[in-house]
PDB file of C-alpha atoms in Angstrom:
ATOM      1  CA  MET O 111      11.972 -19.335 -14.160  1.00 57.00           C
ATOM      2  CA  PHE O 112      11.789 -19.172 -17.907  1.00 52.00           C
ATOM      3  CA  LEU O 113       9.032 -21.300 -18.301  1.00 51.00           C
ATOM      4  CA  GLN O 114       6.850 -20.277 -15.460  1.00 58.00           C
ATOM      5  CA  LYS O 115       6.531 -16.535 -16.529  1.00 67.00           C
ATOM      6  CA  ALA O 116       6.250 -18.162 -20.172  1.00 58.00           C
ATOM      7  CA  TRP O 117       3.407 -20.153 -18.695  1.00 52.00           C
ATOM      8  CA  ARG O 118       2.152 -16.963 -16.599  1.00 62.00           C
ATOM      9  CA  THR O 119       1.975 -14.555 -20.399  1.00 67.00           C
ATOM     10  CA  ALA O 120      -0.013 -17.906 -22.426  1.00 59.00           C
ATOM     11  CA  SER O 121      -2.612 -18.385 -19.096  1.00 65.00           C
ATOM     12  CA  PHE O 122      -2.898 -14.241 -19.321  1.00 63.00           C
ATOM     13  CA  GLY O 123      -3.074 -13.678 -23.395  1.00 63.00           C
ATOM     14  CA  LEU O 124      -5.888 -16.631 -22.617  1.00 63.00           C
ATOM     15  CA  TYR O 125      -7.921 -15.966 -19.811  1.00 64.00           C
ATOM     16  CA  GLY O 126      -7.936 -12.592 -21.118  1.00 67.00           C
ATOM     17  CA  PHE O 127      -9.140 -12.612 -24.652  1.00 68.00           C
ATOM     18  CA  THR O 128     -11.944 -14.455 -23.317  1.00 75.00           C
ATOM     19  CA  GLN O 129     -12.490 -12.750 -20.380  1.00 86.00           C
ATOM     20  CA  PHE O 130     -11.680  -9.047 -20.382  1.00 86.00           C
ATOM     21  CA  THR O 131     -12.907  -8.133 -23.410  1.00 89.00           C
ATOM     22  CA  LYS O 132     -16.327  -6.177 -24.318  1.00 93.00           C
ATOM     23  CA  SER O 133     -17.669  -9.725 -25.411  1.00 91.00           C
ATOM     24  CA  GLY O 134     -16.614 -10.592 -21.881  1.00 93.00           C
ATOM     25  CA  PHE O 135     -18.010  -8.210 -20.522  1.00 94.00           C
ATOM     26  CA  GLN O 136     -21.799  -9.174 -22.594  1.00 95.00           C
ATOM     27  CA  GLU O 137     -21.316 -12.830 -21.439  1.00 95.00           C
ATOM     28  CA  HIS O 138     -20.668 -11.862 -17.387  1.00 96.00           C
ATOM     29  CA  SER O 139     -23.726  -8.825 -17.455  1.00 97.00           C
ATOM     30  CA  LYS O 140     -25.939 -11.978 -17.877  1.00 98.00           C
ATOM     31  CA  ARG O 141     -26.341 -12.920 -14.165  1.00 97.00           C
ATOM     32  CA  PHE O 142     -26.313  -8.723 -13.090  1.00 98.00           C
ATOM     33  CA  LYS O 143     -28.810  -7.646 -10.916  1.00 97.00           C
ATOM     34  CA  GLU O 144     -29.939  -3.710 -12.020  1.00 95.00           C
ATOM     35  CA  GLU O 145     -31.488  -3.056  -8.601  1.00 96.00           C
ATOM     36  CA  ASP O 146     -27.520  -3.630  -7.216  1.00 97.00           C
ATOM     37  CA  ILE O 147     -26.743  -0.265  -9.461  1.00 95.00           C
ATOM     38  CA  GLN O 148     -29.876   1.869  -8.735  1.00 96.00           C
ATOM     39  CA  VAL O 149     -28.979   2.742  -4.821  1.00 97.00           C
ATOM     40  CA  ARG O 150     -28.746   6.750  -3.982  1.00 97.00           C
ATOM     41  CA  MET O 151     -25.819   8.305  -2.957  1.00 98.00           C
ATOM     42  CA  GLU O 152     -26.885  11.794  -1.695  1.00 97.00           C
ATOM     43  CA  GLY O 153     -25.132  13.367   1.058  1.00 96.00           C
ATOM     44  CA  LYS O 154     -22.134  10.834   0.767  1.00 97.00           C
ATOM     45  CA  ASN O 155     -18.735  12.596   0.072  1.00 98.00           C
ATOM     46  CA  CYS O 156     -16.621  10.499  -3.693  1.00 98.00           C
ATOM     47  CA  MET O 157     -13.204  11.398  -4.209  1.00 98.00           C
ATOM     48  CA  VAL O 158     -12.196   9.996  -8.091  1.00 98.00           C
ATOM     49  CA  THR O 159      -8.274  10.281  -9.460  1.00 98.00           C
ATOM     50  CA  GLY O 160      -7.722  10.557 -12.702  1.00 98.00           C
ATOM     51  CA  ALA O 161     -11.352  11.769 -13.501  1.00 98.00           C
ATOM     52  CA  ASN O 162     -11.022  14.101 -16.155  1.00 97.00           C
ATOM     53  CA  SER O 163     -11.511  11.259 -19.057  1.00 96.00           C
ATOM     54  CA  GLY O 164     -11.904   7.065 -19.718  1.00 95.00           C
ATOM     55  CA  ILE O 165     -12.595   4.808 -17.299  1.00 97.00           C
ATOM     56  CA  GLY O 166     -12.204   7.705 -14.369  1.00 98.00           C
ATOM     57  CA  TYR O 167     -14.554  10.354 -16.200  1.00 98.00           C
ATOM     58  CA  ALA O 168     -16.780   7.743 -16.135  1.00 98.00           C
ATOM     59  CA  ILE O 169     -16.817   6.616 -12.763  1.00 98.00           C
ATOM     60  CA  THR O 170     -17.361  10.039 -11.788  1.00 98.00           C
ATOM     61  CA  GLU O 171     -20.199  10.717 -14.526  1.00 98.00           C
ATOM     62  CA  GLY O 172     -21.974   7.231 -12.705  1.00 98.00           C
ATOM     63  CA  LEU O 173     -21.232   8.184  -9.048  1.00 98.00           C
ATOM     64  CA  ALA O 174     -22.681  11.621  -9.727  1.00 98.00           C
ATOM     65  CA  SER O 175     -25.825  10.496 -11.355  1.00 98.00           C
ATOM     66  CA  ARG O 176     -27.046   9.075  -8.552  1.00 98.00           C
ATOM     67  CA  GLY O 177     -26.624  11.825  -5.862  1.00 98.00           C
ATOM     68  CA  ALA O 178     -22.604  11.422  -4.736  1.00 98.00           C
ATOM     69  CA  ASN O 179     -20.510  14.883  -4.185  1.00 98.00           C
ATOM     70  CA  VAL O 180     -18.569  13.932  -6.067  1.00 98.00           C
ATOM     71  CA  PHE O 181     -14.373  15.394  -6.437  1.00 98.00           C
ATOM     72  CA  MET O 182     -12.656  14.833  -9.942  1.00 98.00           C
ATOM     73  CA  VAL O 183      -9.146  14.780  -8.724  1.00 98.00           C
ATOM     74  CA  CYS O 184      -6.800  15.731 -11.973  1.00 98.00           C
ATOM     75  CA  ARG O 185      -3.498  17.140 -13.623  1.00 97.00           C
ATOM     76  CA  SER O 186      -4.733  19.389 -16.582  1.00 97.00           C
ATOM     77  CA  LYS O 187      -7.026  22.020 -15.046  1.00 98.00           C
ATOM     78  CA  GLU O 188      -8.337  23.038 -18.452  1.00 98.00           C
ATOM     79  CA  ARG O 189      -9.406  19.131 -19.108  1.00 97.00           C
ATOM     80  CA  GLY O 190     -10.956  18.921 -15.872  1.00 98.00           C
ATOM     81  CA  GLU O 191     -13.065  21.901 -16.253  1.00 98.00           C
ATOM     82  CA  VAL O 192     -14.047  20.973 -19.461  1.00 98.00           C
ATOM     83  CA  ALA O 193     -14.812  17.098 -17.678  1.00 98.00           C
ATOM     84  CA  LEU O 194     -16.454  18.798 -15.201  1.00 98.00           C
ATOM     85  CA  SER O 195     -19.127  21.056 -17.120  1.00 98.00           C
ATOM     86  CA  LYS O 196     -20.073  17.740 -19.088  1.00 98.00           C
ATOM     87  CA  ILE O 197     -21.032  15.994 -15.947  1.00 98.00           C
ATOM     88  CA  GLN O 198     -23.026  18.405 -14.558  1.00 98.00           C
ATOM     89  CA  SER O 199     -24.938  18.636 -17.349  1.00 98.00           C
ATOM     90  CA  THR O 200     -25.672  14.953 -17.621  1.00 98.00           C
ATOM     91  CA  THR O 201     -26.088  14.178 -14.563  1.00 98.00           C
ATOM     92  CA  GLY O 202     -27.702  17.587 -12.997  1.00 98.00           C
ATOM     93  CA  ASN O 203     -25.895  17.558 -10.307  1.00 98.00           C
ATOM     94  CA  PRO O 204     -24.030  20.515  -9.407  1.00 98.00           C
ATOM     95  CA  ASN O 205     -21.942  19.177  -6.612  1.00 97.00           C
ATOM     96  CA  ILE O 206     -18.732  17.857  -8.571  1.00 98.00           C
ATOM     97  CA  HIS O 207     -15.773  19.901  -7.886  1.00 97.00           C
ATOM     98  CA  LEU O 208     -12.508  19.836  -8.851  1.00 98.00           C
ATOM     99  CA  GLU O 209      -9.325  19.465  -7.166  1.00 98.00           C
ATOM    100  CA  ILE O 210      -5.805  19.995  -8.750  1.00 98.00           C
ATOM    101  CA  CYS O 211      -3.347  18.356  -8.621  1.00 98.00           C
ATOM    102  CA  ASP O 212      -0.346  16.463 -10.174  1.00 98.00           C
ATOM    103  CA  LEU O 213       0.125  12.373  -8.949  1.00 98.00           C
ATOM    104  CA  SER O 214       3.622  12.225  -9.946  1.00 98.00           C
ATOM    105  CA  SER O 215       4.740  14.678  -7.081  1.00 98.00           C
ATOM    106  CA  ILE O 216       4.563  12.971  -4.104  1.00 98.00           C
ATOM    107  CA  ASN O 217       5.007  16.546  -2.116  1.00 97.00           C
ATOM    108  CA  GLU O 218       1.680  18.161  -4.104  1.00 98.00           C
ATOM    109  CA  VAL O 219      -0.548  14.692  -3.199  1.00 98.00           C
ATOM    110  CA  LYS O 220       0.343  15.881   0.620  1.00 98.00           C
ATOM    111  CA  SER O 221      -0.736  19.344   0.109  1.00 97.00           C
ATOM    112  CA  PHE O 222      -3.580  18.198  -1.630  1.00 97.00           C
ATOM    113  CA  VAL O 223      -4.495  16.062   1.073  1.00 97.00           C
ATOM    114  CA  SER O 224      -3.775  18.989   3.462  1.00 96.00           C
ATOM    115  CA  ARG O 225      -5.756  21.667   1.807  1.00 96.00           C
ATOM    116  CA  PHE O 226      -8.747  19.076   0.937  1.00 96.00           C
ATOM    117  CA  SER O 227      -8.846  17.690   4.773  1.00 95.00           C
ATOM    118  CA  THR O 228      -9.001  21.749   5.922  1.00 93.00           C
ATOM    119  CA  ASN O 229     -11.578  21.964   3.408  1.00 86.00           C
ATOM    120  CA  GLN O 230     -13.315  19.107   3.360  1.00 78.00           C
ATOM    121  CA  LYS O 231     -14.586  17.204   6.877  1.00 79.00           C
ATOM    122  CA  SER O 232     -14.998  13.546   5.805  1.00 95.00           C
ATOM    123  CA  LEU O 233     -14.608  11.259   2.923  1.00 98.00           C
ATOM    124  CA  HIS O 234     -17.038   7.790   1.949  1.00 98.00           C
ATOM    125  CA  VAL O 235     -15.623   6.425  -0.873  1.00 98.00           C
ATOM    126  CA  LEU O 236     -11.898   6.577  -2.695  1.00 98.00           C
ATOM    127  CA  VAL O 237     -11.331   5.730  -5.992  1.00 99.00           C
ATOM    128  CA  ASN O 238      -7.959   5.448  -6.852  1.00 98.00           C
ATOM    129  CA  ASN O 239      -7.859   5.337 -10.431  1.00 98.00           C
ATOM    130  CA  ALA O 240      -5.235   7.724 -12.460  1.00 98.00           C
ATOM    131  CA  GLY O 241      -2.587   5.068 -13.805  1.00 96.00           C
ATOM    132  CA  LEU O 242      -0.151   5.502 -16.494  1.00 94.00           C
ATOM    133  CA  LEU O 243       1.767   3.424 -18.494  1.00 94.00           C
ATOM    134  CA  GLU O 244       5.139   5.262 -19.882  1.00 95.00           C
ATOM    135  CA  HIS O 245       7.567   3.356 -21.704  1.00 94.00           C
ATOM    136  CA  ASN O 246      11.000   4.968 -21.207  1.00 96.00           C
ATOM    137  CA  ARG O 247      11.963   4.986 -17.920  1.00 97.00           C
ATOM    138  CA  VAL O 248      11.850   8.962 -16.569  1.00 98.00           C
ATOM    139  CA  ASN O 249      12.546   9.718 -12.932  1.00 97.00           C
ATOM    140  CA  THR O 250       9.967  12.227 -11.488  1.00 97.00           C
ATOM    141  CA  GLN O 251      11.444  14.941  -9.307  1.00 95.00           C
ATOM    142  CA  ASP O 252      11.211  13.072  -6.476  1.00 94.00           C
ATOM    143  CA  GLY O 253      13.810  10.984  -8.062  1.00 96.00           C
ATOM    144  CA  LEU O 254      10.768   8.411  -8.336  1.00 98.00           C
ATOM    145  CA  GLU O 255      10.411   6.020 -11.416  1.00 98.00           C
ATOM    146  CA  LEU O 256       7.262   7.779 -13.131  1.00 98.00           C
ATOM    147  CA  ASN O 257       5.448   4.732 -13.798  1.00 98.00           C
ATOM    148  CA  PHE O 258       6.311   3.946 -10.007  1.00 98.00           C
ATOM    149  CA  ALA O 259       5.949   7.198  -8.734  1.00 98.00           C
ATOM    150  CA  VAL O 260       1.934   7.463 -10.178  1.00 98.00           C
ATOM    151  CA  ASN O 261       0.985   3.951 -10.085  1.00 98.00           C
ATOM    152  CA  VAL O 262       1.529   2.873  -6.123  1.00 98.00           C
ATOM    153  CA  ALA O 263       3.668   5.745  -4.424  1.00 98.00           C
ATOM    154  CA  ALA O 264       0.754   8.271  -5.131  1.00 98.00           C
ATOM    155  CA  THR O 265      -2.078   5.960  -4.124  1.00 98.00           C
ATOM    156  CA  TYR O 266       0.311   4.946  -0.832  1.00 98.00           C
ATOM    157  CA  THR O 267       0.428   8.761   0.109  1.00 98.00           C
ATOM    158  CA  LEU O 268      -3.087   9.330  -1.248  1.00 98.00           C
ATOM    159  CA  THR O 269      -4.315   6.705   0.550  1.00 98.00           C
ATOM    160  CA  GLU O 270      -2.173   6.491   4.419  1.00 98.00           C
ATOM    161  CA  LEU O 271      -3.300  10.300   4.144  1.00 98.00           C
ATOM    162  CA  ALA O 272      -6.884   9.930   3.564  1.00 98.00           C
ATOM    163  CA  ILE O 273      -7.538   7.274   6.595  1.00 97.00           C
ATOM    164  CA  PRO O 274      -8.358   9.461   8.860  1.00 97.00           C
ATOM    165  CA  LEU O 275     -11.297  11.218   6.636  1.00 97.00           C
ATOM    166  CA  LEU O 276     -12.602   7.634   5.704  1.00 98.00           C
ATOM    167  CA  GLU O 277     -12.776   7.270   9.915  1.00 97.00           C
ATOM    168  CA  LYS O 278     -15.067   9.997  10.000  1.00 97.00           C
ATOM    169  CA  THR O 279     -17.573   7.853   7.636  1.00 97.00           C
ATOM    170  CA  ALA O 280     -17.065   4.513   9.033  1.00 97.00           C
ATOM    171  CA  PRO O 281     -18.153   1.927   9.366  1.00 96.00           C
ATOM    172  CA  ASP O 282     -19.148   2.657   5.281  1.00 96.00           C
ATOM    173  CA  ALA O 283     -16.207   3.897   4.171  1.00 98.00           C
ATOM    174  CA  ARG O 284     -14.010   2.178   1.700  1.00 98.00           C
ATOM    175  CA  VAL O 285     -11.210   2.531  -0.675  1.00 99.00           C
ATOM    176  CA  ILE O 286     -11.008   1.200  -4.376  1.00 99.00           C
ATOM    177  CA  THR O 287      -8.499   0.392  -6.697  1.00 98.00           C
ATOM    178  CA  VAL O 288      -8.480   0.445 -10.048  1.00 98.00           C
ATOM    179  CA  SER O 289      -5.548  -2.798 -10.630  1.00 97.00           C
ATOM    180  CA  SER O 290      -5.263  -4.129 -13.757  1.00 94.00           C
ATOM    181  CA  GLY O 291      -5.462  -8.075 -14.915  1.00 91.00           C
ATOM    182  CA  GLY O 292      -1.644  -6.972 -15.961  1.00 91.00           C
ATOM    183  CA  MET O 293      -0.613  -8.106 -12.723  1.00 93.00           C
ATOM    184  CA  TYR O 294      -1.607 -11.593 -13.177  1.00 92.00           C
ATOM    185  CA  THR O 295       2.127 -11.683 -15.475  1.00 91.00           C
ATOM    186  CA  THR O 296       4.336 -10.902 -12.474  1.00 94.00           C
ATOM    187  CA  PRO O 297       4.628 -11.582  -8.637  1.00 95.00           C
ATOM    188  CA  LEU O 298       5.424  -9.351  -6.568  1.00 97.00           C
ATOM    189  CA  THR O 299       8.734  -7.813  -5.971  1.00 97.00           C
ATOM    190  CA  THR O 300      11.001  -5.405  -3.799  1.00 98.00           C
ATOM    191  CA  ASP O 301      12.720  -3.129  -6.909  1.00 98.00           C
ATOM    192  CA  LEU O 302      10.195  -1.588  -6.800  1.00 98.00           C
ATOM    193  CA  GLN O 303      11.873   1.473  -9.146  1.00 96.00           C
ATOM    194  CA  PHE O 304      12.823  -0.888 -11.726  1.00 98.00           C
ATOM    195  CA  THR O 305      17.324  -0.634 -11.252  1.00 96.00           C
ATOM    196  CA  GLU O 306      17.918  -4.389 -11.488  1.00 95.00           C
ATOM    197  CA  THR O 307      17.234  -5.014 -14.769  1.00 94.00           C
ATOM    198  CA  LYS O 308      16.820  -3.745 -18.259  1.00 96.00           C
ATOM    199  CA  PHE O 309      14.364  -1.134 -17.893  1.00 97.00           C
ATOM    200  CA  ASP O 310      10.326  -2.439 -18.829  1.00 96.00           C
ATOM    201  CA  GLY O 311       7.623   0.061 -19.156  1.00 96.00           C
ATOM    202  CA  THR O 312       4.956  -2.973 -19.851  1.00 93.00           C
ATOM    203  CA  GLN O 313       6.073  -5.095 -17.071  1.00 95.00           C
ATOM    204  CA  GLN O 314       7.024  -2.366 -14.802  1.00 98.00           C
ATOM    205  CA  TYR O 315       3.249  -1.396 -15.175  1.00 96.00           C
ATOM    206  CA  ALA O 316       2.435  -4.859 -13.875  1.00 95.00           C
ATOM    207  CA  ARG O 317       4.570  -4.923 -11.480  1.00 97.00           C
ATOM    208  CA  ASN O 318       2.768  -1.887 -10.111  1.00 98.00           C
ATOM    209  CA  LYS O 319      -0.660  -3.354 -10.534  1.00 97.00           C
ATOM    210  CA  ARG O 320       0.681  -6.266  -8.156  1.00 98.00           C
ATOM    211  CA  VAL O 321       1.907  -4.037  -5.588  1.00 98.00           C
ATOM    212  CA  GLN O 322      -2.024  -2.237  -5.523  1.00 98.00           C
ATOM    213  CA  VAL O 323      -3.417  -5.175  -5.026  1.00 98.00           C
ATOM    214  CA  ALA O 324      -0.879  -6.360  -2.124  1.00 98.00           C
ATOM    215  CA  LEU O 325      -1.220  -3.136  -0.453  1.00 98.00           C
ATOM    216  CA  THR O 326      -4.689  -3.147  -0.462  1.00 98.00           C
ATOM    217  CA  GLU O 327      -4.567  -6.785   1.313  1.00 98.00           C
ATOM    218  CA  LYS O 328      -2.092  -4.906   3.477  1.00 98.00           C
ATOM    219  CA  TRP O 329      -4.902  -2.527   4.344  1.00 98.00           C
ATOM    220  CA  ALA O 330      -7.413  -4.458   5.449  1.00 98.00           C
ATOM    221  CA  GLU O 331      -5.626  -6.054   7.790  1.00 98.00           C
ATOM    222  CA  THR O 332      -4.078  -3.272   9.116  1.00 97.00           C
ATOM    223  CA  CYS O 333      -7.190  -0.786   9.179  1.00 96.00           C
ATOM    224  CA  SER O 334      -9.985  -3.594   9.353  1.00 94.00           C
ATOM    225  CA  ASP O 335     -10.611  -1.851  13.039  1.00 96.00           C
ATOM    226  CA  LYS O 336     -11.215   1.559  11.719  1.00 97.00           C
ATOM    227  CA  GLY O 337     -14.837   0.594   9.694  1.00 97.00           C
ATOM    228  CA  ILE O 338     -12.666   1.011   6.357  1.00 98.00           C
ATOM    229  CA  ASP O 339     -13.069  -1.238   3.788  1.00 98.00           C
ATOM    230  CA  PHE O 340     -10.535  -1.758   0.473  1.00 98.00           C
ATOM    231  CA  TYR O 341     -10.863  -2.965  -2.379  1.00 98.00           C
ATOM    232  CA  THR O 342      -9.113  -3.767  -5.954  1.00 98.00           C
ATOM    233  CA  MET O 343     -10.429  -4.621  -9.040  1.00 98.00           C
ATOM    234  CA  HIS O 344     -10.080  -5.465 -12.748  1.00 96.00           C
ATOM    235  CA  PRO O 345     -11.930  -3.224 -15.621  1.00 96.00           C
ATOM    236  CA  GLY O 346     -11.488  -5.198 -18.543  1.00 93.00           C
ATOM    237  CA  TRP O 347      -9.716  -4.389 -21.492  1.00 85.00           C
ATOM    238  CA  ALA O 348     -11.954  -0.878 -22.010  1.00 80.00           C
ATOM    239  CA  ASP O 349     -11.055   1.198 -25.294  1.00 70.00           C
ATOM    240  CA  THR O 350      -9.211   4.275 -23.167  1.00 66.00           C
ATOM    241  CA  PRO O 351      -7.502   7.278 -24.209  1.00 68.00           C
ATOM    242  CA  GLY O 352      -4.745   5.613 -22.604  1.00 65.00           C
ATOM    243  CA  VAL O 353      -4.907   2.010 -23.833  1.00 57.00           C
ATOM    244  CA  ALA O 354      -5.160   3.885 -27.134  1.00 55.00           C
ATOM    245  CA  LYS O 355      -1.512   5.752 -26.768  1.00 65.00           C
ATOM    246  CA  SER O 356       0.043   3.206 -24.509  1.00 57.00           C
ATOM    247  CA  LEU O 357      -0.980  -0.315 -26.258  1.00 55.00           C
ATOM    248  CA  PRO O 358      -2.027   0.533 -29.416  1.00 63.00           C
ATOM    249  CA  GLY O 359      -1.275  -2.986 -31.065  1.00 60.00           C
ATOM    250  CA  LEU O 360      -3.567  -4.262 -28.915  1.00 59.00           C
ATOM    251  CA  SER O 361      -6.208  -1.323 -29.186  1.00 54.00           C
ATOM    252  CA  LYS O 362      -5.716  -2.122 -33.392  1.00 63.00           C
ATOM    253  CA  ARG O 363      -5.651  -6.374 -32.621  1.00 67.00           C
ATOM    254  CA  LEU O 364      -8.856  -5.680 -30.505  1.00 65.00           C
ATOM    255  CA  SER O 365     -10.550  -3.404 -32.080  1.00 62.00           C
ATOM    256  CA  GLY O 366     -14.525  -3.308 -32.059  1.00 70.00           C
ATOM    257  CA  ASN O 367     -13.986  -6.058 -28.921  1.00 75.00           C
ATOM    258  CA  LEU O 368     -12.588  -3.486 -26.178  1.00 89.00           C
ATOM    259  CA  ARG O 369     -14.943  -2.577 -23.313  1.00 92.00           C
ATOM    260  CA  THR O 370     -16.666   1.029 -23.375  1.00 94.00           C
ATOM    261  CA  ASN O 371     -15.580   3.166 -20.895  1.00 95.00           C
ATOM    262  CA  GLU O 372     -18.563   2.934 -18.850  1.00 97.00           C
ATOM    263  CA  GLU O 373     -18.141  -1.087 -19.131  1.00 97.00           C
ATOM    264  CA  GLY O 374     -14.903  -0.552 -17.371  1.00 96.00           C
ATOM    265  CA  ALA O 375     -16.224   1.480 -14.438  1.00 98.00           C
ATOM    266  CA  ASP O 376     -18.986  -0.964 -13.488  1.00 98.00           C
ATOM    267  CA  THR O 377     -17.617  -2.816 -11.113  1.00 98.00           C
ATOM    268  CA  VAL O 378     -16.240   0.851  -9.837  1.00 98.00           C
ATOM    269  CA  ILE O 379     -19.350   1.553  -9.170  1.00 98.00           C
ATOM    270  CA  TRP O 380     -21.121  -1.877  -8.161  1.00 98.00           C
ATOM    271  CA  LEU O 381     -18.718  -2.041  -5.294  1.00 98.00           C
ATOM    272  CA  ALA O 382     -19.119   2.082  -3.901  1.00 98.00           C
ATOM    273  CA  LEU O 383     -22.933   0.902  -3.689  1.00 98.00           C
ATOM    274  CA  GLN O 384     -22.540  -2.249  -2.145  1.00 98.00           C
ATOM    275  CA  PRO O 385     -23.594  -3.280   1.167  1.00 97.00           C
ATOM    276  CA  LYS O 386     -20.111  -3.768   2.983  1.00 96.00           C
ATOM    277  CA  GLU O 387     -22.082  -7.211   4.037  1.00 97.00           C
ATOM    278  CA  LYS O 388     -22.238  -8.427   0.520  1.00 97.00           C
ATOM    279  CA  LEU O 389     -18.622  -7.694  -0.143  1.00 98.00           C
ATOM    280  CA  LYS O 390     -14.850  -8.991   1.352  1.00 98.00           C
ATOM    281  CA  SER O 391     -12.188  -6.201   2.408  1.00 98.00           C
ATOM    282  CA  GLY O 392      -8.841  -6.745   0.701  1.00 98.00           C
ATOM    283  CA  ALA O 393     -10.399  -8.658  -2.135  1.00 98.00           C
ATOM    284  CA  PHE O 394      -9.909  -8.154  -6.166  1.00 98.00           C
ATOM    285  CA  TYR O 395     -13.204  -7.665  -8.035  1.00 98.00           C
ATOM    286  CA  PHE O 396     -14.028  -8.229 -12.030  1.00 97.00           C
ATOM    287  CA  ASP O 397     -17.358  -7.854 -13.342  1.00 98.00           C
ATOM    288  CA  ARG O 398     -19.385  -7.635 -10.223  1.00 98.00           C
ATOM    289  CA  MET O 399     -17.196 -10.897  -8.983  1.00 98.00           C
ATOM    290  CA  GLU O 400     -15.143 -11.558  -6.277  1.00 98.00           C
ATOM    291  CA  ALA O 401     -11.823 -13.223  -8.858  1.00 96.00           C
ATOM    292  CA  PRO O 402      -8.706 -14.638  -7.864  1.00 94.00           C
ATOM    293  CA  LYS O 403      -4.981 -13.035  -7.116  1.00 96.00           C
ATOM    294  CA  HIS O 404      -3.193 -15.541  -9.238  1.00 93.00           C
ATOM    295  CA  LEU O 405      -3.291 -17.791 -12.379  1.00 84.00           C
ATOM    296  CA  ARG O 406      -3.124 -21.509 -11.703  1.00 80.00           C
ATOM    297  CA  PHE O 407       0.977 -22.681 -11.425  1.00 72.00           C
ATOM    298  CA  ALA O 408       1.961 -19.144 -12.389  1.00 75.00           C
ATOM    299  CA  GLY O 409       4.115 -19.089  -8.722  1.00 84.00           C
ATOM    300  CA  THR O 410       2.992 -15.611  -7.957  1.00 91.00           C
ATOM    301  CA  ALA O 411       0.931 -16.269  -4.123  1.00 91.00           C
ATOM    302  CA  SER O 412       4.177 -17.007  -1.853  1.00 95.00           C
ATOM    303  CA  SER O 413       5.042 -13.212  -3.278  1.00 96.00           C
ATOM    304  CA  HIS O 414       3.509 -11.510  -1.668  1.00 98.00           C
ATOM    305  CA  VAL O 415       5.303 -12.159   1.599  1.00 97.00           C
ATOM    306  CA  ALA O 416       7.008  -9.353   0.283  1.00 98.00           C
ATOM    307  CA  ILE O 417       4.917  -6.869   1.069  1.00 98.00           C
ATOM    308  CA  ASP O 418       5.860  -6.080   4.855  1.00 98.00           C
ATOM    309  CA  ALA O 419       9.489  -4.838   3.347  1.00 98.00           C
ATOM    310  CA  ILE O 420       7.914  -2.671   0.704  1.00 98.00           C
ATOM    311  CA  VAL O 421       5.437  -0.990   2.640  1.00 98.00           C
ATOM    312  CA  ARG O 422       8.669  -0.137   4.835  1.00 98.00           C
ATOM    313  CA  ASP O 423      10.565   0.791   1.408  1.00 98.00           C
ATOM    314  CA  LEU O 424       7.382   3.290   0.738  1.00 98.00           C
ATOM    315  CA  ARG O 425       7.295   4.733   4.159  1.00 98.00           C
ATOM    316  CA  SER O 426      10.816   5.676   3.629  1.00 97.00           C
ATOM    317  CA  LEU O 427       9.767   7.091  -0.539  1.00 96.00           C
ATOM    318  CA  CYS O 428       6.926   8.600   0.787  1.00 97.00           C
ATOM    319  CA  ASP O 429       8.519  10.447   3.717  1.00 96.00           C
ATOM    320  CA  LEU O 430       5.720   8.865   5.758  1.00 95.00           C
ATOM    321  CA  HIS O 431       6.308   8.631   9.600  1.00 76.00           C
TER     322      HIS O 431
END
């Protein structure tokens, strides 16, 4: 067990330093096709969580620049309004809307989706981008561990409740969840709130990102007849405010070799634009290609059998019946 964990960490480090950095993006981008991202999105409704900074801002700007109607889901009204104004100015697209929701509160997520569903009739693209890495254990008002609440419970609740809106744009509807290469370091576990051992925020974040990948597989299976496709992706190591705050050591060590927010957002925009026949629902993508969900000899693949139990727990925790 210890050796396997050490192998996962070492393999992830080597893989990351060669692939996830700016130099990795520059190498991978040599095979990108410019026509893939020249598609227009007029008339399409897109929702992006955590849209006011970092990769979320770049995703919003990228979709808006292609003519989409974009709904920015942000916790801070003030920061959201500043970001919205900037994106409208840079893209010339007036069809950008600010939606306020604190994703750490399941009740707020439910109220938001209810309100949004009343005002909007359909959704073409949902981007679950918002993420959090809090190193100390913090419990929300719902009694949920904070990282889990934002990264998993909110993602699950928002996606589940948005399915009726997405069905209306089938067969073109899609959900894109921004995961992380950190998930390579851990198997799937049913200890969702990290209560069985001493709390480790970085490990909890990695666990959360593994859950997102497994959930996406499950959604692809259960919604295969609804005309909605589900994808996860890894943005690489980007120079975002979140990375600078949560992982200052990594940020300092890779100074000058972290990706820009736009490079981190590239695969999300690519996934939003591609014809579905070019993509695989349930798959994990990195730099415009399907990527493995497990490192060799890491012993994480078999852990995904736990997803059914995790879904049952999530439905109960989020009170979705």
